[in-house]
XYZ file of C-alpha atoms in Angstrom:
662
model
C 93.822 102.025 124.749
C 93.990 101.617 121.003
C 96.249 104.330 119.677
C 96.178 105.835 116.213
C 99.466 104.254 115.208
C 98.034 100.799 115.798
C 94.852 101.569 113.865
C 96.942 102.692 110.902
C 99.282 99.770 111.207
C 96.367 97.302 111.148
C 94.739 99.390 108.397
C 91.506 100.203 110.256
C 91.633 103.710 108.834
C 91.363 102.281 105.350
C 88.223 100.307 106.330
C 86.656 103.366 107.893
C 87.515 105.397 104.771
C 85.650 102.777 102.664
C 82.635 103.024 105.050
C 82.644 106.827 104.659
C 82.424 106.427 100.920
C 79.153 104.616 101.419
C 77.544 107.482 103.281
C 75.229 110.029 101.469
C 75.253 112.856 104.033
C 77.821 115.010 105.702
C 76.319 114.003 109.104
C 76.843 110.329 108.290
C 80.321 110.909 107.069
C 81.246 112.816 110.231
C 80.025 109.971 112.326
C 82.256 107.547 110.391
C 85.266 109.877 110.670
C 84.848 110.265 114.448
C 84.170 106.568 114.972
C 86.490 104.461 117.025
C 86.470 100.941 118.578
C 84.834 100.694 122.008
C 85.712 98.683 125.124
C 82.061 98.903 126.447
C 80.343 95.574 125.936
C 76.828 96.891 125.744
C 77.763 99.538 123.173
C 79.611 97.040 120.966
C 76.602 94.681 121.288
C 74.254 97.396 120.143
C 76.466 98.426 117.199
C 76.706 94.820 116.007
C 72.973 94.361 116.139
C 72.495 97.608 114.169
C 74.953 96.575 111.503
C 73.557 93.063 111.220
C 70.004 94.457 110.760
C 71.156 96.967 108.128
C 73.018 94.179 106.227
C 69.850 92.018 106.447
C 67.669 94.868 104.959
C 70.186 95.270 102.135
C 70.202 91.585 101.487
C 66.469 91.781 101.039
C 66.897 94.338 98.303
C 65.438 97.176 100.476
C 66.660 100.631 99.736
C 66.828 102.849 102.820
C 65.466 106.277 101.791
C 68.461 108.534 102.476
C 68.845 110.363 99.112
C 67.426 113.750 100.172
C 70.125 114.383 102.784
C 72.570 116.418 100.630
C 72.856 120.072 101.939
C 70.318 119.794 104.640
C 73.001 120.050 107.356
C 73.749 123.654 106.540
C 70.133 124.664 106.298
C 69.347 123.260 109.798
C 72.557 124.653 111.261
C 71.407 128.200 110.340
C 68.117 127.823 112.205
C 67.814 130.244 115.163
C 69.907 132.964 113.506
C 67.006 134.873 111.964
C 67.850 133.818 108.460
C 65.218 134.143 105.692
C 65.692 131.165 103.476
C 65.605 131.340 99.697
C 63.081 129.504 97.653
C 65.618 126.795 96.741
C 66.445 126.181 100.410
C 62.823 126.076 101.513
C 62.063 123.583 98.720
C 65.040 121.453 99.794
C 63.739 121.552 103.393
C 60.320 120.423 102.235
C 61.695 117.488 100.150
C 63.818 116.400 103.210
C 60.825 116.457 105.550
C 59.038 114.318 102.990
C 61.908 111.829 103.111
C 61.792 111.805 106.970
C 58.065 110.841 106.705
C 59.019 108.184 104.146
C 61.793 106.951 106.460
C 59.315 106.549 109.365
C 56.904 104.587 107.165
C 59.676 102.457 105.742
C 61.085 101.606 109.193
C 57.633 100.724 110.573
C 57.177 98.293 107.613
C 60.565 96.665 108.473
C 60.149 96.338 112.199
C 59.994 92.575 112.085
C 63.271 92.357 110.131
C 65.180 95.173 111.913
C 63.492 95.901 115.214
C 66.378 97.819 116.846
C 66.996 100.353 114.097
C 63.240 100.599 113.316
C 62.730 101.737 116.885
C 65.144 104.684 116.285
C 62.675 106.171 113.710
C 59.917 106.414 116.335
C 61.596 109.490 117.821
C 61.769 111.341 114.465
C 59.304 114.132 113.719
C 58.461 114.918 110.102
C 56.779 118.206 111.269
C 53.572 117.694 109.226
C 52.283 121.308 109.427
C 55.600 122.734 108.161
C 55.921 120.028 105.621
C 52.429 120.610 104.200
C 52.781 124.415 104.103
C 56.047 124.143 102.256
C 54.414 121.768 99.752
C 51.502 124.203 99.339
C 53.625 127.255 98.729
C 56.414 125.811 96.533
C 56.741 124.008 93.275
C 60.412 123.305 92.666
C 62.309 126.473 93.457
C 59.397 128.849 92.783
C 56.690 130.280 95.092
C 53.216 129.429 93.799
C 50.606 132.069 93.133
C 48.543 130.349 95.838
C 51.244 131.009 98.444
C 49.198 134.055 99.576
C 46.075 135.895 98.335
C 48.131 139.115 97.866
C 50.757 137.357 95.757
C 47.963 135.921 93.621
C 46.471 139.433 93.056
C 49.817 140.991 92.219
C 50.671 138.291 89.714
C 47.361 138.604 88.004
C 48.192 142.271 87.354
C 51.589 141.390 86.040
C 50.115 138.703 83.708
C 47.637 141.346 82.327
C 50.336 143.952 81.773
C 52.644 141.466 80.063
C 49.836 140.610 77.627
C 49.296 144.327 76.842
C 53.046 144.861 76.327
C 53.242 141.941 73.900
C 50.346 143.272 71.987
C 51.887 146.733 71.704
C 55.217 145.174 70.538
C 53.504 143.135 67.856
C 51.905 146.350 66.597
C 55.204 148.122 66.642
C 56.896 145.315 64.627
C 54.235 145.657 61.922
C 54.573 149.454 61.930
C 58.392 149.427 61.723
C 58.841 146.193 59.761
C 61.315 147.667 57.189
C 63.643 148.819 60.014
C 63.791 145.525 61.878
C 66.791 143.149 61.798
C 64.421 140.186 62.565
C 60.889 139.804 63.796
C 61.368 138.776 67.471
C 60.465 140.144 70.874
C 63.098 139.790 73.631
C 63.947 141.181 77.037
C 67.063 143.271 77.780
C 67.801 144.788 81.243
C 64.265 144.013 82.314
C 62.648 145.731 79.353
C 60.728 144.326 76.359
C 62.570 145.244 73.179
C 62.604 144.631 69.391
C 65.721 144.176 67.161
C 66.352 147.339 64.911
C 69.077 147.804 62.318
C 71.597 150.452 63.415
C 71.386 152.485 60.226
C 67.612 152.783 60.476
C 67.520 153.532 64.253
C 65.857 156.931 63.715
C 62.784 155.299 62.112
C 61.839 153.627 65.470
C 61.248 156.039 68.356
C 62.071 154.712 71.749
C 65.015 153.801 74.149
C 67.947 151.681 73.151
C 68.743 149.184 76.015
C 71.364 146.997 74.306
C 73.146 146.178 71.077
C 74.452 143.027 69.422
C 78.064 141.954 69.623
C 78.699 143.196 66.090
C 76.960 146.468 66.794
C 74.829 146.139 63.754
C 71.642 145.381 65.816
C 70.104 147.732 68.450
C 67.566 146.478 70.967
C 64.955 149.269 71.268
C 62.004 149.603 73.612
C 59.313 151.353 71.501
C 57.902 154.595 73.006
C 54.387 153.033 72.839
C 55.532 150.374 75.407
C 57.372 152.622 77.855
C 54.362 153.537 79.941
C 53.266 149.975 80.285
C 56.702 148.908 81.222
C 56.888 151.470 84.056
C 53.599 150.150 85.419
C 54.925 146.544 85.150
C 58.059 147.483 87.081
C 55.970 148.869 89.920
C 53.896 145.663 90.213
C 57.157 143.517 90.044
C 58.527 145.363 93.033
C 55.266 144.587 94.927
C 55.705 140.946 93.958
C 59.247 140.757 95.340
C 58.086 142.265 98.577
C 55.245 139.814 98.976
C 57.559 136.893 98.151
C 59.930 138.015 100.825
C 57.142 138.190 103.387
C 56.070 134.611 102.483
C 59.641 133.255 102.724
C 60.020 135.012 106.078
C 56.849 133.371 107.385
C 57.980 129.961 106.151
C 61.421 130.453 107.635
C 59.829 131.432 111.001
C 57.798 128.226 110.953
C 60.933 126.186 110.387
C 62.765 128.009 113.173
C 59.987 127.185 115.586
C 60.707 123.500 114.972
C 64.585 123.844 115.360
C 64.844 121.081 118.004
C 62.896 118.576 116.021
C 64.721 119.338 112.774
C 68.131 119.088 114.429
C 67.167 115.796 115.976
C 65.998 114.516 112.621
C 69.392 115.411 111.071
C 71.178 113.416 113.787
C 68.828 110.531 113.426
C 69.144 110.469 109.636
C 72.940 110.785 109.992
C 72.882 107.671 112.266
C 70.751 105.760 109.832
C 73.287 106.761 107.089
C 76.186 105.533 109.243
C 74.436 102.304 110.210
C 73.600 101.648 106.525
C 77.270 102.310 105.514
C 78.461 99.772 108.086
C 76.076 97.254 106.641
C 77.114 98.072 103.079
C 80.817 97.705 103.926
C 80.225 94.455 105.792
C 78.431 92.940 102.800
C 81.458 93.649 100.535
C 83.368 90.928 102.406
C 80.468 88.738 103.408
C 80.742 89.775 107.035
C 79.253 87.733 109.861
C 78.473 88.562 113.477
C 80.644 86.476 115.833
C 79.642 85.525 119.383
C 80.595 88.219 121.799
C 82.398 86.669 124.790
C 82.731 88.163 128.284
C 86.282 86.795 128.438
C 89.286 88.164 126.416
C 89.443 85.349 123.890
C 89.971 84.934 120.197
C 88.413 82.117 118.103
C 88.335 82.867 114.467
C 87.041 80.351 111.974
C 87.566 80.877 108.303
C 88.928 84.359 108.884
C 90.026 86.509 105.922
C 91.688 89.881 105.659
C 88.947 92.256 104.408
C 91.304 94.225 102.249
C 92.604 91.241 100.344
C 90.663 89.848 97.296
C 88.459 87.118 98.780
C 89.104 84.617 95.943
C 92.840 84.734 96.602
C 92.673 84.790 100.400
C 93.164 81.474 102.302
C 90.894 81.326 105.350
C 92.628 81.176 108.678
C 91.697 79.483 111.944
C 93.127 81.391 114.865
C 92.587 80.630 118.510
C 93.963 82.299 121.708
C 92.811 82.790 125.249
C 91.358 79.363 125.922
C 94.097 76.805 126.548
C 96.997 79.103 125.671
C 97.605 82.863 125.780
C 100.607 82.964 123.453
C 100.730 81.884 119.859
C 104.176 81.749 118.248
C 103.812 81.641 114.473
C 106.708 80.336 112.317
C 107.132 79.475 108.729
C 108.652 80.637 105.471
C 109.154 84.170 104.364
C 106.256 85.350 102.185
C 104.276 82.528 103.832
C 101.638 84.810 105.398
C 102.851 85.146 108.981
C 102.453 88.932 109.168
C 99.127 88.746 107.339
C 97.874 86.284 110.003
C 98.850 88.821 112.694
C 97.155 91.705 110.846
C 94.081 89.599 110.167
C 93.606 88.805 113.840
C 94.258 92.362 114.984
C 92.099 94.028 112.350
C 89.196 91.736 112.986
C 89.304 92.464 116.657
C 89.255 96.217 115.907
C 86.407 95.818 113.356
C 84.411 93.796 115.892
C 84.836 96.376 118.628
C 83.938 99.099 116.150
C 80.569 97.425 115.531
C 81.249 95.956 111.971
C 80.574 92.441 110.942
C 83.817 90.466 110.304
C 84.909 88.230 107.398
C 84.860 85.031 109.322
C 82.328 82.280 110.076
C 79.417 82.987 112.460
C 80.776 80.287 114.861
C 83.717 82.611 115.614
C 83.927 84.085 119.137
C 85.703 87.330 120.192
C 86.052 89.002 123.572
C 86.734 92.694 124.292
C 90.244 94.031 124.649
C 90.880 97.273 126.500
C 94.322 97.528 124.847
C 95.576 96.431 121.495
C 99.149 97.204 120.472
C 101.173 96.027 117.434
C 104.764 96.080 116.431
C 104.803 95.198 112.713
C 107.345 95.788 109.968
C 110.901 97.136 110.492
C 109.802 100.036 112.793
C 112.463 102.305 111.302
C 112.004 105.904 112.420
C 114.260 108.257 110.528
C 112.745 111.375 111.952
C 113.528 110.368 115.526
C 116.814 108.728 114.547
C 115.671 105.338 115.933
C 117.165 102.173 114.464
C 115.076 99.149 113.694
C 115.904 97.528 116.980
C 115.584 100.780 119.023
C 112.078 101.349 117.517
C 111.202 97.751 118.257
C 112.286 98.015 121.872
C 110.384 101.292 122.294
C 107.267 99.479 121.234
C 107.985 96.405 123.332
C 108.622 98.569 126.425
C 105.260 100.192 125.993
C 103.595 96.800 125.620
C 105.271 95.543 128.798
C 104.015 98.562 130.654
C 100.357 98.114 129.377
C 100.114 94.338 129.579
C 97.216 92.794 131.468
C 94.615 90.128 130.848
C 92.548 92.295 128.556
C 95.522 93.297 126.375
C 96.179 91.861 122.883
C 99.781 92.264 121.682
C 101.019 91.595 118.088
C 104.719 91.138 117.603
C 106.300 90.631 114.164
C 109.784 89.050 113.842
C 110.783 88.508 117.458
C 114.534 88.964 118.073
C 115.152 90.735 114.830
C 117.337 93.736 114.381
C 120.136 92.886 116.794
C 122.558 90.099 117.826
C 120.572 86.922 117.544
C 121.694 85.480 120.865
C 120.891 88.613 122.735
C 117.711 89.233 120.798
C 116.459 85.681 121.544
C 117.212 86.009 125.209
C 115.353 89.371 125.392
C 112.391 87.974 123.412
C 112.002 84.939 125.711
C 112.290 87.113 128.796
C 109.665 89.546 127.411
C 107.298 86.671 126.522
C 107.637 85.209 129.974
C 106.775 88.579 131.568
C 103.789 89.053 129.281
C 102.582 85.564 130.059
C 102.808 86.279 133.789
C 100.622 89.405 133.206
C 97.955 87.257 131.380
C 98.116 89.213 128.111
C 97.284 87.607 124.836
C 100.325 87.619 122.517
C 100.588 86.564 118.811
C 104.131 86.708 117.638
C 106.121 85.582 114.586
C 109.764 84.364 114.592
C 112.304 82.317 112.701
C 114.370 81.274 115.678
C 114.380 77.690 116.948
C 115.008 78.803 120.568
C 111.724 80.778 120.676
C 109.912 77.763 119.046
C 111.394 75.604 121.812
C 110.206 78.078 124.459
C 106.714 77.810 123.050
C 106.778 73.974 123.020
C 108.032 73.738 126.636
C 106.029 76.502 128.286
C 102.534 76.061 129.653
C 100.224 78.691 128.207
C 102.074 78.911 124.925
C 101.410 77.230 121.581
C 103.396 76.912 118.331
C 101.747 77.492 114.997
C 103.109 77.395 111.502
C 102.295 78.618 107.991
C 102.098 75.602 105.736
C 104.425 75.144 102.742
C 104.272 72.901 99.647
C 107.783 71.267 99.398
C 107.072 70.146 95.795
C 106.102 73.549 94.330
C 108.263 75.513 96.758
C 105.273 77.780 97.376
C 103.639 78.808 100.617
C 100.031 77.572 101.145
C 99.191 80.431 103.552
C 97.324 78.111 105.907
C 97.870 78.428 109.659
C 98.382 75.121 111.380
C 98.169 75.413 115.166
C 100.150 72.898 117.245
C 103.335 72.531 115.198
C 106.345 74.739 114.554
C 107.255 75.593 111.046
C 110.540 76.110 109.174
C 111.707 79.290 107.564
C 112.401 77.526 104.224
C 114.885 80.290 103.248
C 116.600 78.196 100.587
C 113.307 77.214 98.948
C 112.134 80.841 98.894
C 115.477 81.935 97.542
C 115.193 79.456 94.700
C 111.608 80.554 94.015
C 112.685 84.189 93.589
C 115.523 83.430 91.167
C 118.690 83.390 93.332
C 121.383 81.400 91.360
C 121.450 77.677 92.233
C 125.248 77.773 92.960
C 124.737 80.295 95.659
C 121.795 78.557 97.255
C 123.649 75.127 97.160
C 126.714 76.708 98.888
C 124.456 78.302 101.569
C 122.819 74.888 102.144
C 126.268 73.281 102.655
C 127.308 75.956 104.994
C 124.094 75.625 106.993
C 124.516 71.849 107.192
C 128.004 72.207 108.570
C 126.796 74.767 111.074
C 124.099 72.241 112.174
C 126.741 69.546 112.641
C 128.903 71.869 114.689
C 125.982 72.604 116.935
C 125.350 68.911 117.359
C 129.011 68.409 118.097
C 128.827 71.042 120.764
C 126.001 69.219 122.476
C 128.028 66.011 122.288
C 130.989 67.810 123.866
C 128.841 68.881 126.776
C 127.518 65.330 127.216
C 131.072 63.880 127.190
C 132.192 66.424 129.746
C 129.333 65.587 132.037
C 130.166 61.868 131.648
C 133.827 62.712 132.580
C 132.666 64.463 135.647
C 130.748 61.469 136.835
C 133.755 59.152 136.153
C 136.159 61.499 137.961
C 133.888 61.712 140.999
C 134.470 57.976 141.579
C 138.275 58.671 141.705
C 138.128 61.776 143.943
C 137.132 62.281 147.543
C 133.452 63.147 147.815
C 132.672 66.866 147.392
C 129.568 68.570 148.662
C 126.777 67.539 146.406
C 124.909 70.723 147.182
C 127.852 72.942 146.196
C 128.334 71.048 142.897
C 124.625 71.261 142.062
C 124.510 74.982 142.922
C 127.521 75.773 140.731
C 126.225 73.750 137.805
C 122.744 75.293 138.130
C 124.193 78.817 138.067
C 126.339 78.121 135.015
C 123.378 76.546 133.138
C 121.104 79.443 134.155
C 123.616 82.021 132.776
C 123.918 79.873 129.541
C 120.219 79.762 129.054
C 119.796 83.492 129.618
C 122.499 84.255 127.039
C 123.920 86.858 129.418
C 127.390 87.486 130.770
C 128.748 87.201 134.326
C 128.756 90.360 136.312
C 132.111 91.660 137.576
C 131.135 90.644 141.089
C 130.743 86.995 140.003
C 133.638 86.730 137.531
C 136.680 84.686 138.572
C 140.219 84.078 137.130
C 139.860 81.063 134.855
C 142.453 78.280 135.211
C 143.979 76.194 132.496
C 141.736 73.144 132.042
C 138.457 74.808 133.139
C 135.454 74.182 130.896
C 133.862 77.537 130.090
C 130.796 78.696 128.247
C 131.609 80.966 125.268
C 128.738 83.426 124.703
C 129.543 84.535 121.191
C 129.792 80.927 119.960
C 127.051 79.646 122.221
C 129.055 76.561 123.162
C 131.738 75.294 125.510
C 135.528 75.247 125.291
C 138.614 74.418 127.455
C 140.796 77.163 128.876
C 144.241 76.767 127.256
C 146.008 79.882 128.497
C 144.953 81.995 131.405
C 144.027 85.698 131.053
C 146.781 88.145 130.051
C 147.061 91.716 131.218
C 144.275 92.789 128.930
C 141.915 90.036 130.242
C 142.140 87.919 127.037
C 141.828 84.152 127.637
C 142.927 81.498 125.143
C 140.386 78.810 124.804
C 140.548 75.573 122.758
C 137.438 74.836 120.650
C 137.416 71.739 118.422
C 141.179 71.706 118.250
C 141.512 75.397 117.523
C 143.006 78.036 119.905
C 140.798 81.063 120.076
C 141.164 84.191 122.160
C 138.180 85.778 124.005
C 137.940 88.484 126.642
C 137.036 86.999 129.962
C 133.845 89.073 129.989
C 132.629 86.790 127.159
C 133.164 83.622 129.191
C 131.634 82.010 132.273
C 132.681 78.927 134.223
C 130.737 75.862 133.013
C 132.747 73.036 134.814
C 135.650 73.515 137.165
C 138.839 71.665 136.108
C 138.854 69.867 139.460
C 135.804 67.992 138.303
C 137.265 67.104 134.941
C 140.776 65.668 135.633
C 142.118 63.121 138.164
C 144.556 65.529 139.992
C 146.242 68.904 139.932
C 149.300 67.415 138.216
C 147.293 65.952 135.331
C 149.137 66.308 131.990
C 147.112 68.857 130.118
C 149.051 68.125 126.913
C 146.780 65.055 126.593
C 143.852 67.563 126.251
C 145.462 70.259 124.144
C 147.915 68.531 121.844
C 146.971 66.749 118.646
C 148.195 63.274 117.992
C 151.020 64.554 115.763
C 151.973 67.166 118.340
C 152.175 64.495 121.076
C 154.506 62.464 118.855
C 156.709 65.568 118.327
C 156.772 66.385 122.044
C 157.810 62.768 122.869
C 160.653 62.934 120.325
C 161.796 66.312 121.577
C 161.856 65.005 125.206
C 164.356 62.327 124.182
C 166.696 64.270 121.841
C 167.144 67.361 119.693
C 165.534 67.136 116.297
C 166.151 69.909 113.832
C 163.209 71.845 112.309
C 160.615 70.287 114.633
C 158.452 72.750 116.414
C 155.046 72.926 118.176
C 152.999 76.044 117.499
C 150.267 76.879 119.907
C 149.448 80.516 119.195
C 145.739 81.432 118.980
C 144.179 80.977 115.593
C 142.064 84.155 115.891
C 140.863 86.721 118.326
C 137.403 87.605 119.467
């Protein structure tokens, strides 16, 4: 299943349009327009052999004789309908049959270079009797006198009468010389006439058949010529009747060979299509890759055929051997999407029988389904947002996925909350991996890079970047994850340095906070171990189970279901989904379900739906009467509390209201 949307997205329609422009016949063009990639191995193999042979012939400078195809489709399509063809159509048919004979001789001479397509010419029939009869009867668009004995006799009479008429006219011009506007003989309305001045018309007896635009000249048929003209008209009618008889006979001969002529049209159309494929393949130096029985991709030196070759960096892309998923990362404008499109388009071209712009050592299998989700996917007509359109495509991919499916996903986790998008993306990738589908995807998120690094059957790849020139190198490096390089790209495109520098500082702080969050978790785990030495032994199994559940929920990025949710106690360590880090419950849930949590010394309010238990307070503190002020108060607040416990001190207060709400 390769739908039309995917073909357009990967620009196969543009390549087929270019191939159509190389055809010289309507039959060949129709074959291109109806052409579609195949999943049948023997058919694809035959197409590739045809295209390779055609390209080889073209490389030798050989010109396939297809120039006489124009207009022949219509002529052959009217066979069997009793049509009597005009001289021009019969001449065109004769020229085309001559080109069929030429094609047969040409292909026979090229059998050693192109054995497969040469064999197709063996079934063509140049209808020698018809071809020779057309050649005998016609010269250009005119029937020859030799077309029949009767036509020859009639035309001899016409030639004799025309000579007599011309002689009579010359005598009339001498006789009426003073009345003539000029001494010429012409023909008007089928009659021979001389040019007479209007004012001297009565001096020349005869019939006026026309006049000049000014009206000063009359074209008169002299009375001496009228009798000969009538005799000529009679013989001319006989000629027309005989010509019709000959054309009818020739048309009947053609109709008797309808089957052969129709087959020739189809065969010549196929030659036209094959030649067009060869011509297009030569425009990008196409090569024929090895056709694998397995659904694999190994592209060496691959280029996108629609990009200028001199500016296109060759790509090496491999999937289906040691890994089924390729996660491509790297800077914006670095070529990630082009890499996806190149892989997808070359697979389509290969299965459509075209040579591909890659080295001959490349290897491609056949895919029964190819689907792509590229770009923002915005669908205004259907009122689908970017993310909705993306999910619609992904849902279709999940449904179609199997081992002979190739899926291309651009910008995983884009268009929605990053945490939820990342979780969805990883879950989808895991499912697609279990189905055996080949997946090439691009992303900027470290979590997805980490998934690729830790998951068997997945591989990271990156688009290279020159840190000195701040420019992408557009090379795909398999085996290492890349960086987005957003700040370098922003500088390159002219964003003010002050803005970029501030952004870098903010990003650096965010990175430190993330590291601090990891340290917090490590410290809490160390506290648990220390506390266990001071507490009666708990069930190791129950502790492990609770910890595993909390970590699983954290990894999935999801939220507890109402059935699992509990009332958090002051001192519990909880996972905060919006912040993707831990905190300590400072104040238990109010009537609206809002819980106050301390995070890095700040009191923040979150709805309990946004929290899950990470470590129970019983595993963190020595006993139920543990002084929580040690955990929640700052050093200065503890001093204040100590003073206030001893005596009243004016203007000293401790404020513990939440800093912000969720």
